[in-house]
């Protein structure tokens, strides 16, 4: 891991995050289920994006940036954490959020306001349109004497993926201390950076852990391609002569839900309630509840061998509960 440790890095998160054994869920699913509590990374109510920002903001500072621009959905966890991280290192944050400005500022949007971020609501059909808007904004800011740094949606870049290379290392160290051999790692896939980092970590450690992604957005063919590209570029940046091929990436896309990305789903809500009532752990409706719904269904279908050791990455996002379930659950 020496090459990895030489990358520019800022300490922003409370690490290591706990690796928690779930007694009741394990009994229910007949597997040994552990939850990696990346909802407890500390910064601005926590979440997985802090790990990515530790590398992305280090890169921004190395390049002399004074403004951070990023994008995401209206309830973007990444946008909220980018604003918080920028505050912590003395940079301005501009958030370009995809969608119409809502009547009420709840959940992550309320936190964006509390954090003092400059927020723009953009009614675009795709993030490509927002990227174009961002580049125009950057040119304008440069003419005004600023040096902006753009982070794409989710922080899912080869640099951002380093956060989950480091998380993989952290998890393996925790497992070693507990004399635990991990068979599977399950995580929500929203933009691919978390899975990409885990795939890189797996190759650096050269073990046989299966990384299982549960899509909350696009069909699996899209994410297989995106994850393989981000991971392969990350490996190249580390001067490691390895590739991650699309066919090596595991993604299930059956659990996105009836209304698609950014909305609750029936199975996701069920998984959220089961996890809360069996373990006292609160998931979020957009990412981790849907990923847990996938894990539960796969376990009940026998995808995981009985008694296998499965780690579920709780990637955070709980502020969205207060918007999505504003009218009750």
PDB file of C-alpha atoms in Angstrom:
ATOM      1  CA  UNK A   1       0.000   0.000   0.000  1.00  0.00           C
ATOM      2  CA  UNK A   2       3.058   2.325  -0.068  1.00  0.00           C
ATOM      3  CA  UNK A   3       2.128   3.890  -3.421  1.00  0.00           C
ATOM      4  CA  UNK A   4      -1.321   4.651  -2.124  1.00  0.00           C
ATOM      5  CA  UNK A   5      -0.069   6.262   1.074  1.00  0.00           C
ATOM      6  CA  UNK A   6       2.011   8.763  -0.923  1.00  0.00           C
ATOM      7  CA  UNK A   7      -1.081  10.425  -2.433  1.00  0.00           C
ATOM      8  CA  UNK A   8      -2.027  13.996  -1.298  1.00  0.00           C
ATOM      9  CA  UNK A   9      -4.462  13.665   1.589  1.00  0.00           C
ATOM     10  CA  UNK A  10      -6.372  15.758   4.155  1.00  0.00           C
ATOM     11  CA  UNK A  11      -7.705  14.369   7.428  1.00  0.00           C
ATOM     12  CA  UNK A  12     -11.416  15.232   7.535  1.00  0.00           C
ATOM     13  CA  UNK A  13     -13.165  12.104   8.837  1.00  0.00           C
ATOM     14  CA  UNK A  14     -13.389  10.354  12.204  1.00  0.00           C
ATOM     15  CA  UNK A  15     -11.599   7.109  11.391  1.00  0.00           C
ATOM     16  CA  UNK A  16     -11.668   4.190  11.673  1.00  0.00           C
ATOM     17  CA  UNK A  17     -15.436   3.910  11.523  1.00  0.00           C
ATOM     18  CA  UNK A  18     -16.944   1.060  13.597  1.00  0.00           C
ATOM     19  CA  UNK A  19     -17.393  -2.440  12.189  1.00  0.00           C
ATOM     20  CA  UNK A  20     -20.561  -3.559  13.930  1.00  0.00           C
ATOM     21  CA  UNK A  21     -21.857  -7.136  14.142  1.00  0.00           C
ATOM     22  CA  UNK A  22     -25.628  -7.419  13.740  1.00  0.00           C
ATOM     23  CA  UNK A  23     -26.959 -10.170  15.973  1.00  0.00           C
ATOM     24  CA  UNK A  24     -30.636 -10.061  14.997  1.00  0.00           C
ATOM     25  CA  UNK A  25     -30.213  -9.492  11.265  1.00  0.00           C
ATOM     26  CA  UNK A  26     -27.594 -12.242  11.144  1.00  0.00           C
ATOM     27  CA  UNK A  27     -30.009 -14.626  12.811  1.00  0.00           C
ATOM     28  CA  UNK A  28     -32.797 -13.628  10.405  1.00  0.00           C
ATOM     29  CA  UNK A  29     -30.651 -14.015   7.262  1.00  0.00           C
ATOM     30  CA  UNK A  30     -28.503 -16.976   8.405  1.00  0.00           C
ATOM     31  CA  UNK A  31     -25.304 -15.172   7.563  1.00  0.00           C
ATOM     32  CA  UNK A  32     -22.806 -13.287   9.719  1.00  0.00           C
ATOM     33  CA  UNK A  33     -23.689  -9.713   8.826  1.00  0.00           C
ATOM     34  CA  UNK A  34     -21.452  -6.808   9.824  1.00  0.00           C
ATOM     35  CA  UNK A  35     -22.176  -3.155   9.120  1.00  0.00           C
ATOM     36  CA  UNK A  36     -19.288  -0.800   8.388  1.00  0.00           C
ATOM     37  CA  UNK A  37     -20.554   2.441   9.900  1.00  0.00           C
ATOM     38  CA  UNK A  38     -19.466   5.036   7.363  1.00  0.00           C
ATOM     39  CA  UNK A  39     -22.532   7.010   8.402  1.00  0.00           C
ATOM     40  CA  UNK A  40     -20.321   7.919  11.383  1.00  0.00           C
ATOM     41  CA  UNK A  41     -17.452   9.631   9.554  1.00  0.00           C
ATOM     42  CA  UNK A  42     -18.197  12.692  11.674  1.00  0.00           C
ATOM     43  CA  UNK A  43     -18.217  15.697   9.346  1.00  0.00           C
ATOM     44  CA  UNK A  44     -21.640  17.367   9.007  1.00  0.00           C
ATOM     45  CA  UNK A  45     -23.644  14.266  10.074  1.00  0.00           C
ATOM     46  CA  UNK A  46     -21.268  11.904   8.278  1.00  0.00           C
ATOM     47  CA  UNK A  47     -21.373   9.741   5.189  1.00  0.00           C
ATOM     48  CA  UNK A  48     -19.102   8.032   2.688  1.00  0.00           C
ATOM     49  CA  UNK A  49     -18.282  11.129   0.642  1.00  0.00           C
ATOM     50  CA  UNK A  50     -15.994  12.449   3.391  1.00  0.00           C
ATOM     51  CA  UNK A  51     -13.481   9.735   2.513  1.00  0.00           C
ATOM     52  CA  UNK A  52     -13.428  10.855  -1.131  1.00  0.00           C
ATOM     53  CA  UNK A  53     -13.177  14.527  -0.190  1.00  0.00           C
ATOM     54  CA  UNK A  54     -10.062  13.838   1.875  1.00  0.00           C
ATOM     55  CA  UNK A  55      -8.265  13.216  -1.428  1.00  0.00           C
ATOM     56  CA  UNK A  56     -10.230  15.542  -3.710  1.00  0.00           C
ATOM     57  CA  UNK A  57      -9.772  18.635  -1.553  1.00  0.00           C
ATOM     58  CA  UNK A  58      -6.092  17.805  -1.039  1.00  0.00           C
ATOM     59  CA  UNK A  59      -5.771  17.819  -4.826  1.00  0.00           C
ATOM     60  CA  UNK A  60      -7.712  21.099  -5.044  1.00  0.00           C
ATOM     61  CA  UNK A  61      -5.470  22.785  -2.469  1.00  0.00           C
ATOM     62  CA  UNK A  62      -2.335  21.474  -4.208  1.00  0.00           C
ATOM     63  CA  UNK A  63      -3.613  23.153  -7.376  1.00  0.00           C
ATOM     64  CA  UNK A  64      -4.214  26.451  -5.603  1.00  0.00           C
ATOM     65  CA  UNK A  65      -8.007  26.381  -5.726  1.00  0.00           C
ATOM     66  CA  UNK A  66     -10.033  28.962  -3.827  1.00  0.00           C
ATOM     67  CA  UNK A  67     -13.517  27.805  -4.856  1.00  0.00           C
ATOM     68  CA  UNK A  68     -14.957  24.288  -4.976  1.00  0.00           C
ATOM     69  CA  UNK A  69     -17.819  23.629  -7.399  1.00  0.00           C
ATOM     70  CA  UNK A  70     -19.755  20.383  -7.374  1.00  0.00           C
ATOM     71  CA  UNK A  71     -23.106  18.945  -8.390  1.00  0.00           C
ATOM     72  CA  UNK A  72     -25.718  16.441  -7.305  1.00  0.00           C
ATOM     73  CA  UNK A  73     -29.415  15.884  -6.788  1.00  0.00           C
ATOM     74  CA  UNK A  74     -31.573  18.156  -4.631  1.00  0.00           C
ATOM     75  CA  UNK A  75     -30.916  15.924  -1.614  1.00  0.00           C
ATOM     76  CA  UNK A  76     -27.277  15.267  -2.480  1.00  0.00           C
ATOM     77  CA  UNK A  77     -25.214  13.953   0.426  1.00  0.00           C
ATOM     78  CA  UNK A  78     -22.078  14.646  -1.577  1.00  0.00           C
ATOM     79  CA  UNK A  79     -23.023  18.309  -2.031  1.00  0.00           C
ATOM     80  CA  UNK A  80     -23.740  18.730   1.689  1.00  0.00           C
ATOM     81  CA  UNK A  81     -20.439  17.155   2.680  1.00  0.00           C
ATOM     82  CA  UNK A  82     -18.500  19.103   0.051  1.00  0.00           C
ATOM     83  CA  UNK A  83     -19.856  22.327   1.542  1.00  0.00           C
ATOM     84  CA  UNK A  84     -18.859  21.203   5.044  1.00  0.00           C
ATOM     85  CA  UNK A  85     -15.391  20.054   3.986  1.00  0.00           C
ATOM     86  CA  UNK A  86     -14.771  23.276   2.040  1.00  0.00           C
ATOM     87  CA  UNK A  87     -15.668  25.274   5.146  1.00  0.00           C
ATOM     88  CA  UNK A  88     -13.226  23.228   7.204  1.00  0.00           C
ATOM     89  CA  UNK A  89     -10.287  24.072   4.913  1.00  0.00           C
ATOM     90  CA  UNK A  90     -11.262  27.686   4.214  1.00  0.00           C
ATOM     91  CA  UNK A  91     -12.621  27.362   0.673  1.00  0.00           C
ATOM     92  CA  UNK A  92     -15.906  28.590  -0.803  1.00  0.00           C
ATOM     93  CA  UNK A  93     -18.404  25.960  -1.986  1.00  0.00           C
ATOM     94  CA  UNK A  94     -20.780  26.375  -4.918  1.00  0.00           C
ATOM     95  CA  UNK A  95     -23.412  23.649  -5.308  1.00  0.00           C
ATOM     96  CA  UNK A  96     -25.174  23.065  -8.642  1.00  0.00           C
ATOM     97  CA  UNK A  97     -28.193  20.959  -7.772  1.00  0.00           C
ATOM     98  CA  UNK A  98     -30.222  19.143 -10.427  1.00  0.00           C
ATOM     99  CA  UNK A  99     -33.904  20.036 -10.155  1.00  0.00           C
ATOM    100  CA  UNK A 100     -36.418  22.748  -9.392  1.00  0.00           C
ATOM    101  CA  UNK A 101     -36.087  24.711  -6.175  1.00  0.00           C
ATOM    102  CA  UNK A 102     -38.550  23.156  -3.695  1.00  0.00           C
ATOM    103  CA  UNK A 103     -40.977  25.122  -1.578  1.00  0.00           C
ATOM    104  CA  UNK A 104     -39.478  23.790   1.652  1.00  0.00           C
ATOM    105  CA  UNK A 105     -35.773  23.476   2.407  1.00  0.00           C
ATOM    106  CA  UNK A 106     -35.575  20.169   4.265  1.00  0.00           C
ATOM    107  CA  UNK A 107     -33.015  17.428   4.806  1.00  0.00           C
ATOM    108  CA  UNK A 108     -29.713  18.027   3.039  1.00  0.00           C
ATOM    109  CA  UNK A 109     -30.959  21.275   1.497  1.00  0.00           C
ATOM    110  CA  UNK A 110     -31.505  22.746   4.944  1.00  0.00           C
ATOM    111  CA  UNK A 111     -27.982  21.692   5.904  1.00  0.00           C
ATOM    112  CA  UNK A 112     -26.589  23.256   2.712  1.00  0.00           C
ATOM    113  CA  UNK A 113     -28.146  26.543   3.814  1.00  0.00           C
ATOM    114  CA  UNK A 114     -26.854  26.212   7.379  1.00  0.00           C
ATOM    115  CA  UNK A 115     -23.361  25.531   5.994  1.00  0.00           C
ATOM    116  CA  UNK A 116     -23.549  28.733   3.948  1.00  0.00           C
ATOM    117  CA  UNK A 117     -22.982  27.186   0.528  1.00  0.00           C
ATOM    118  CA  UNK A 118     -23.900  29.087  -2.628  1.00  0.00           C
ATOM    119  CA  UNK A 119     -26.659  26.949  -4.150  1.00  0.00           C
ATOM    120  CA  UNK A 120     -27.920  27.030  -7.746  1.00  0.00           C
ATOM    121  CA  UNK A 121     -30.958  24.980  -8.783  1.00  0.00           C
ATOM    122  CA  UNK A 122     -30.671  23.815 -12.390  1.00  0.00           C
ATOM    123  CA  UNK A 123     -33.623  22.206 -14.159  1.00  0.00           C
ATOM    124  CA  UNK A 124     -31.556  20.023 -16.461  1.00  0.00           C
ATOM    125  CA  UNK A 125     -32.300  16.656 -18.052  1.00  0.00           C
ATOM    126  CA  UNK A 126     -28.808  15.311 -17.460  1.00  0.00           C
ATOM    127  CA  UNK A 127     -25.642  15.964 -15.509  1.00  0.00           C
ATOM    128  CA  UNK A 128     -23.904  16.617 -18.825  1.00  0.00           C
ATOM    129  CA  UNK A 129     -25.948  19.818 -19.084  1.00  0.00           C
ATOM    130  CA  UNK A 130     -24.911  20.745 -15.543  1.00  0.00           C
ATOM    131  CA  UNK A 131     -21.273  20.004 -16.381  1.00  0.00           C
ATOM    132  CA  UNK A 132     -21.505  22.462 -19.281  1.00  0.00           C
ATOM    133  CA  UNK A 133     -23.041  25.071 -16.951  1.00  0.00           C
ATOM    134  CA  UNK A 134     -20.227  24.427 -14.464  1.00  0.00           C
ATOM    135  CA  UNK A 135     -17.498  24.912 -17.068  1.00  0.00           C
ATOM    136  CA  UNK A 136     -19.064  28.228 -18.134  1.00  0.00           C
ATOM    137  CA  UNK A 137     -19.188  29.301 -14.487  1.00  0.00           C
ATOM    138  CA  UNK A 138     -15.550  28.313 -14.036  1.00  0.00           C
ATOM    139  CA  UNK A 139     -14.459  30.404 -17.020  1.00  0.00           C
ATOM    140  CA  UNK A 140     -16.314  33.400 -15.592  1.00  0.00           C
ATOM    141  CA  UNK A 141     -14.718  32.906 -12.174  1.00  0.00           C
ATOM    142  CA  UNK A 142     -11.251  32.611 -13.717  1.00  0.00           C
ATOM    143  CA  UNK A 143     -11.738  35.945 -15.481  1.00  0.00           C
ATOM    144  CA  UNK A 144     -12.602  37.409 -12.067  1.00  0.00           C
ATOM    145  CA  UNK A 145      -9.278  36.186 -10.704  1.00  0.00           C
ATOM    146  CA  UNK A 146     -10.444  32.978  -8.970  1.00  0.00           C
ATOM    147  CA  UNK A 147      -9.100  29.453  -9.323  1.00  0.00           C
ATOM    148  CA  UNK A 148     -12.122  27.096  -9.183  1.00  0.00           C
ATOM    149  CA  UNK A 149     -11.885  23.317  -8.831  1.00  0.00           C
ATOM    150  CA  UNK A 150     -14.714  21.143 -10.162  1.00  0.00           C
ATOM    151  CA  UNK A 151     -15.760  17.872  -8.538  1.00  0.00           C
ATOM    152  CA  UNK A 152     -18.145  15.765 -10.703  1.00  0.00           C
ATOM    153  CA  UNK A 153     -21.312  14.190  -9.282  1.00  0.00           C
ATOM    154  CA  UNK A 154     -20.645  11.997  -6.254  1.00  0.00           C
ATOM    155  CA  UNK A 155     -16.931  12.744  -6.242  1.00  0.00           C
ATOM    156  CA  UNK A 156     -16.636   9.592  -8.337  1.00  0.00           C
ATOM    157  CA  UNK A 157     -13.275  10.125  -9.995  1.00  0.00           C
ATOM    158  CA  UNK A 158     -10.011   8.159  -9.855  1.00  0.00           C
ATOM    159  CA  UNK A 159      -8.820  10.580  -7.148  1.00  0.00           C
ATOM    160  CA  UNK A 160     -12.071  10.319  -5.171  1.00  0.00           C
ATOM    161  CA  UNK A 161     -11.955   6.526  -5.394  1.00  0.00           C
ATOM    162  CA  UNK A 162      -8.794   6.579  -3.298  1.00  0.00           C
ATOM    163  CA  UNK A 163     -11.023   7.207  -0.302  1.00  0.00           C
ATOM    164  CA  UNK A 164     -12.415   3.706  -0.624  1.00  0.00           C
ATOM    165  CA  UNK A 165      -9.045   2.163  -1.348  1.00  0.00           C
ATOM    166  CA  UNK A 166      -8.128   3.492   2.080  1.00  0.00           C
ATOM    167  CA  UNK A 167     -11.477   2.267   3.477  1.00  0.00           C
ATOM    168  CA  UNK A 168     -10.729  -1.226   2.153  1.00  0.00           C
ATOM    169  CA  UNK A 169      -7.368  -1.170   3.927  1.00  0.00           C
ATOM    170  CA  UNK A 170      -9.069   0.010   7.122  1.00  0.00           C
ATOM    171  CA  UNK A 171     -11.664  -2.764   6.893  1.00  0.00           C
ATOM    172  CA  UNK A 172      -9.033  -5.454   6.323  1.00  0.00           C
ATOM    173  CA  UNK A 173      -7.095  -4.243   9.376  1.00  0.00           C
ATOM    174  CA  UNK A 174     -10.257  -4.385  11.504  1.00  0.00           C
ATOM    175  CA  UNK A 175     -11.083  -7.852  10.183  1.00  0.00           C
ATOM    176  CA  UNK A 176      -7.571  -9.078  10.960  1.00  0.00           C
ATOM    177  CA  UNK A 177      -7.839  -7.864  14.558  1.00  0.00           C
ATOM    178  CA  UNK A 178     -11.153  -9.745  14.897  1.00  0.00           C
ATOM    179  CA  UNK A 179      -9.767 -12.863  13.158  1.00  0.00           C
ATOM    180  CA  UNK A 180     -12.529 -12.398  10.593  1.00  0.00           C
ATOM    181  CA  UNK A 181     -12.340 -13.616   6.994  1.00  0.00           C
ATOM    182  CA  UNK A 182     -14.675 -11.463   4.920  1.00  0.00           C
ATOM    183  CA  UNK A 183     -16.452 -13.238   2.075  1.00  0.00           C
ATOM    184  CA  UNK A 184     -18.609 -10.429   0.662  1.00  0.00           C
ATOM    185  CA  UNK A 185     -18.809  -6.623   0.776  1.00  0.00           C
ATOM    186  CA  UNK A 186     -22.153  -5.071  -0.189  1.00  0.00           C
ATOM    187  CA  UNK A 187     -22.638  -1.391  -0.971  1.00  0.00           C
ATOM    188  CA  UNK A 188     -25.066   0.969  -2.676  1.00  0.00           C
ATOM    189  CA  UNK A 189     -24.019   2.175  -6.143  1.00  0.00           C
ATOM    190  CA  UNK A 190     -25.112   5.697  -7.066  1.00  0.00           C
ATOM    191  CA  UNK A 191     -22.196   7.013  -9.122  1.00  0.00           C
ATOM    192  CA  UNK A 192     -19.655   4.169  -8.896  1.00  0.00           C
ATOM    193  CA  UNK A 193     -16.753   5.722  -6.973  1.00  0.00           C
ATOM    194  CA  UNK A 194     -17.201   3.731  -3.777  1.00  0.00           C
ATOM    195  CA  UNK A 195     -17.342   0.405  -5.616  1.00  0.00           C
ATOM    196  CA  UNK A 196     -14.372   1.418  -7.771  1.00  0.00           C
ATOM    197  CA  UNK A 197     -12.233   2.146  -4.702  1.00  0.00           C
ATOM    198  CA  UNK A 198     -13.215  -1.159  -3.120  1.00  0.00           C
ATOM    199  CA  UNK A 199     -12.324  -3.009  -6.341  1.00  0.00           C
ATOM    200  CA  UNK A 200      -8.898  -1.340  -6.328  1.00  0.00           C
ATOM    201  CA  UNK A 201      -8.420  -2.221  -2.656  1.00  0.00           C
ATOM    202  CA  UNK A 202      -9.278  -5.842  -3.362  1.00  0.00           C
ATOM    203  CA  UNK A 203      -6.583  -6.009  -6.018  1.00  0.00           C
ATOM    204  CA  UNK A 204      -3.967  -4.357  -3.828  1.00  0.00           C
ATOM    205  CA  UNK A 205      -4.651  -6.849  -1.050  1.00  0.00           C
ATOM    206  CA  UNK A 206      -4.969  -9.703  -3.558  1.00  0.00           C
ATOM    207  CA  UNK A 207      -7.766 -11.465  -1.702  1.00  0.00           C
ATOM    208  CA  UNK A 208     -10.973 -13.130  -2.884  1.00  0.00           C
ATOM    209  CA  UNK A 209     -13.602 -10.885  -1.306  1.00  0.00           C
ATOM    210  CA  UNK A 210     -16.578 -10.398  -3.623  1.00  0.00           C
ATOM    211  CA  UNK A 211     -17.637  -6.741  -3.991  1.00  0.00           C
ATOM    212  CA  UNK A 212     -21.411  -6.686  -4.556  1.00  0.00           C
ATOM    213  CA  UNK A 213     -22.917  -3.418  -5.730  1.00  0.00           C
ATOM    214  CA  UNK A 214     -26.640  -2.660  -5.483  1.00  0.00           C
ATOM    215  CA  UNK A 215     -27.622  -0.001  -8.016  1.00  0.00           C
ATOM    216  CA  UNK A 216     -29.932   2.773  -6.837  1.00  0.00           C
ATOM    217  CA  UNK A 217     -29.924   4.541 -10.181  1.00  0.00           C
ATOM    218  CA  UNK A 218     -28.796   3.132 -13.544  1.00  0.00           C
ATOM    219  CA  UNK A 219     -28.937  -0.349 -15.049  1.00  0.00           C
ATOM    220  CA  UNK A 220     -26.058  -2.653 -14.188  1.00  0.00           C
ATOM    221  CA  UNK A 221     -24.363  -2.462 -17.619  1.00  0.00           C
ATOM    222  CA  UNK A 222     -23.821   1.275 -17.115  1.00  0.00           C
ATOM    223  CA  UNK A 223     -22.273   0.856 -13.678  1.00  0.00           C
ATOM    224  CA  UNK A 224     -20.142  -2.131 -14.659  1.00  0.00           C
ATOM    225  CA  UNK A 225     -18.546   0.099 -17.291  1.00  0.00           C
ATOM    226  CA  UNK A 226     -18.247   3.184 -15.052  1.00  0.00           C
ATOM    227  CA  UNK A 227     -16.813   1.278 -12.088  1.00  0.00           C
ATOM    228  CA  UNK A 228     -14.276  -0.555 -14.256  1.00  0.00           C
ATOM    229  CA  UNK A 229     -13.128   2.717 -15.859  1.00  0.00           C
ATOM    230  CA  UNK A 230     -12.772   4.621 -12.565  1.00  0.00           C
ATOM    231  CA  UNK A 231     -11.001   1.695 -10.890  1.00  0.00           C
ATOM    232  CA  UNK A 232      -8.635   1.088 -13.815  1.00  0.00           C
ATOM    233  CA  UNK A 233      -7.716   4.785 -13.961  1.00  0.00           C
ATOM    234  CA  UNK A 234      -7.140   4.793 -10.202  1.00  0.00           C
ATOM    235  CA  UNK A 235      -4.787   1.805 -10.527  1.00  0.00           C
ATOM    236  CA  UNK A 236      -2.950   3.543 -13.370  1.00  0.00           C
ATOM    237  CA  UNK A 237      -2.521   6.679 -11.235  1.00  0.00           C
ATOM    238  CA  UNK A 238      -0.943   4.473  -8.567  1.00  0.00           C
ATOM    239  CA  UNK A 239       1.431   3.047 -11.223  1.00  0.00           C
ATOM    240  CA  UNK A 240      -0.057  -0.411 -10.778  1.00  0.00           C
ATOM    241  CA  UNK A 241      -0.241  -2.480 -13.963  1.00  0.00           C
ATOM    242  CA  UNK A 242      -3.671  -3.979 -13.400  1.00  0.00           C
ATOM    243  CA  UNK A 243      -7.124  -3.476 -14.908  1.00  0.00           C
ATOM    244  CA  UNK A 244     -10.656  -3.946 -13.639  1.00  0.00           C
ATOM    245  CA  UNK A 245     -12.804  -5.362 -16.434  1.00  0.00           C
ATOM    246  CA  UNK A 246     -16.573  -4.701 -16.641  1.00  0.00           C
ATOM    247  CA  UNK A 247     -17.307  -8.430 -16.519  1.00  0.00           C
ATOM    248  CA  UNK A 248     -15.435  -8.651 -13.192  1.00  0.00           C
ATOM    249  CA  UNK A 249     -17.735  -6.094 -11.546  1.00  0.00           C
ATOM    250  CA  UNK A 250     -20.851  -7.368  -9.728  1.00  0.00           C
ATOM    251  CA  UNK A 251     -23.882  -5.055  -9.777  1.00  0.00           C
ATOM    252  CA  UNK A 252     -27.556  -5.852  -9.221  1.00  0.00           C
ATOM    253  CA  UNK A 253     -30.118  -3.422 -10.639  1.00  0.00           C
ATOM    254  CA  UNK A 254     -33.359  -5.046  -9.451  1.00  0.00           C
ATOM    255  CA  UNK A 255     -33.725  -2.876  -6.352  1.00  0.00           C
ATOM    256  CA  UNK A 256     -33.859   0.672  -7.756  1.00  0.00           C
ATOM    257  CA  UNK A 257     -37.564   0.866  -6.983  1.00  0.00           C
ATOM    258  CA  UNK A 258     -40.777   1.883  -8.647  1.00  0.00           C
ATOM    259  CA  UNK A 259     -40.052   5.612  -8.836  1.00  0.00           C
ATOM    260  CA  UNK A 260     -36.357   5.431  -9.651  1.00  0.00           C
ATOM    261  CA  UNK A 261     -33.391   7.342  -8.272  1.00  0.00           C
ATOM    262  CA  UNK A 262     -33.825   9.773  -5.399  1.00  0.00           C
ATOM    263  CA  UNK A 263     -37.204   8.366  -4.373  1.00  0.00           C
ATOM    264  CA  UNK A 264     -38.244   5.871  -1.734  1.00  0.00           C
ATOM    265  CA  UNK A 265     -39.204   2.336  -2.708  1.00  0.00           C
ATOM    266  CA  UNK A 266     -41.525  -0.147  -1.047  1.00  0.00           C
ATOM    267  CA  UNK A 267     -38.788  -2.751  -0.510  1.00  0.00           C
ATOM    268  CA  UNK A 268     -36.354  -0.074   0.591  1.00  0.00           C
ATOM    269  CA  UNK A 269     -38.777   1.224   3.199  1.00  0.00           C
ATOM    270  CA  UNK A 270     -39.296  -2.336   4.455  1.00  0.00           C
ATOM    271  CA  UNK A 271     -35.531  -2.810   4.756  1.00  0.00           C
ATOM    272  CA  UNK A 272     -35.179   0.532   6.548  1.00  0.00           C
ATOM    273  CA  UNK A 273     -37.798  -0.500   9.104  1.00  0.00           C
ATOM    274  CA  UNK A 274     -36.345  -4.001   9.571  1.00  0.00           C
ATOM    275  CA  UNK A 275     -32.851  -2.611  10.182  1.00  0.00           C
ATOM    276  CA  UNK A 276     -34.108   0.025  12.608  1.00  0.00           C
ATOM    277  CA  UNK A 277     -36.305  -2.391  14.554  1.00  0.00           C
ATOM    278  CA  UNK A 278     -33.800  -5.236  14.725  1.00  0.00           C
ATOM    279  CA  UNK A 279     -30.544  -3.316  15.183  1.00  0.00           C
ATOM    280  CA  UNK A 280     -31.427   0.299  16.047  1.00  0.00           C
ATOM    281  CA  UNK A 281     -29.538   1.464  12.948  1.00  0.00           C
ATOM    282  CA  UNK A 282     -31.118   4.119  10.730  1.00  0.00           C
ATOM    283  CA  UNK A 283     -30.599   3.782   6.982  1.00  0.00           C
ATOM    284  CA  UNK A 284     -31.442   6.363   4.324  1.00  0.00           C
ATOM    285  CA  UNK A 285     -34.255   5.890   1.767  1.00  0.00           C
ATOM    286  CA  UNK A 286     -32.231   6.756  -1.365  1.00  0.00           C
ATOM    287  CA  UNK A 287     -29.105   4.602  -1.010  1.00  0.00           C
ATOM    288  CA  UNK A 288     -28.612   2.308   1.949  1.00  0.00           C
ATOM    289  CA  UNK A 289     -32.243   1.214   2.412  1.00  0.00           C
ATOM    290  CA  UNK A 290     -32.377   0.037  -1.205  1.00  0.00           C
ATOM    291  CA  UNK A 291     -28.972  -1.625  -0.878  1.00  0.00           C
ATOM    292  CA  UNK A 292     -30.106  -3.371   2.301  1.00  0.00           C
ATOM    293  CA  UNK A 293     -33.287  -4.472   0.497  1.00  0.00           C
ATOM    294  CA  UNK A 294     -31.031  -6.054  -2.094  1.00  0.00           C
ATOM    295  CA  UNK A 295     -28.868  -7.716   0.536  1.00  0.00           C
ATOM    296  CA  UNK A 296     -31.898  -9.137   2.360  1.00  0.00           C
ATOM    297  CA  UNK A 297     -33.446 -10.454  -0.848  1.00  0.00           C
ATOM    298  CA  UNK A 298     -30.181 -11.985  -2.062  1.00  0.00           C
ATOM    299  CA  UNK A 299     -29.636 -13.651   1.327  1.00  0.00           C
ATOM    300  CA  UNK A 300     -33.145 -15.090   1.293  1.00  0.00           C
ATOM    301  CA  UNK A 301     -32.550 -16.418  -2.226  1.00  0.00           C
ATOM    302  CA  UNK A 302     -29.340 -18.161  -1.122  1.00  0.00           C
ATOM    303  CA  UNK A 303     -26.875 -15.901  -2.960  1.00  0.00           C
ATOM    304  CA  UNK A 304     -24.673 -15.750   0.145  1.00  0.00           C
ATOM    305  CA  UNK A 305     -23.652 -19.131   1.507  1.00  0.00           C
ATOM    306  CA  UNK A 306     -25.163 -19.884   4.924  1.00  0.00           C
ATOM    307  CA  UNK A 307     -22.744 -18.743   7.617  1.00  0.00           C
ATOM    308  CA  UNK A 308     -20.709 -16.558   5.274  1.00  0.00           C
ATOM    309  CA  UNK A 309     -19.251 -13.282   6.536  1.00  0.00           C
ATOM    310  CA  UNK A 310     -20.871 -10.304   4.811  1.00  0.00           C
ATOM    311  CA  UNK A 311     -19.971  -6.639   5.360  1.00  0.00           C
ATOM    312  CA  UNK A 312     -22.530  -3.981   4.457  1.00  0.00           C
ATOM    313  CA  UNK A 313     -21.158  -0.467   3.983  1.00  0.00           C
ATOM    314  CA  UNK A 314     -23.554   2.020   5.557  1.00  0.00           C
ATOM    315  CA  UNK A 315     -22.637   5.007   3.393  1.00  0.00           C
ATOM    316  CA  UNK A 316     -24.786   7.521   5.292  1.00  0.00           C
ATOM    317  CA  UNK A 317     -27.375   9.865   3.826  1.00  0.00           C
ATOM    318  CA  UNK A 318     -29.800   9.893   6.737  1.00  0.00           C
ATOM    319  CA  UNK A 319     -30.679  13.646   6.425  1.00  0.00           C
ATOM    320  CA  UNK A 320     -32.765  12.769   3.342  1.00  0.00           C
ATOM    321  CA  UNK A 321     -35.203  10.897   5.614  1.00  0.00           C
ATOM    322  CA  UNK A 322     -36.572  14.201   6.859  1.00  0.00           C
ATOM    323  CA  UNK A 323     -37.487  15.254   3.321  1.00  0.00           C
ATOM    324  CA  UNK A 324     -38.570  11.996   1.724  1.00  0.00           C
ATOM    325  CA  UNK A 325     -40.638  10.850   4.720  1.00  0.00           C
ATOM    326  CA  UNK A 326     -41.837  14.361   5.637  1.00  0.00           C
ATOM    327  CA  UNK A 327     -45.456  13.176   5.360  1.00  0.00           C
ATOM    328  CA  UNK A 328     -44.878  10.000   7.350  1.00  0.00           C
ATOM    329  CA  UNK A 329     -43.746   6.439   6.729  1.00  0.00           C
TER     330      UNK A 329
END
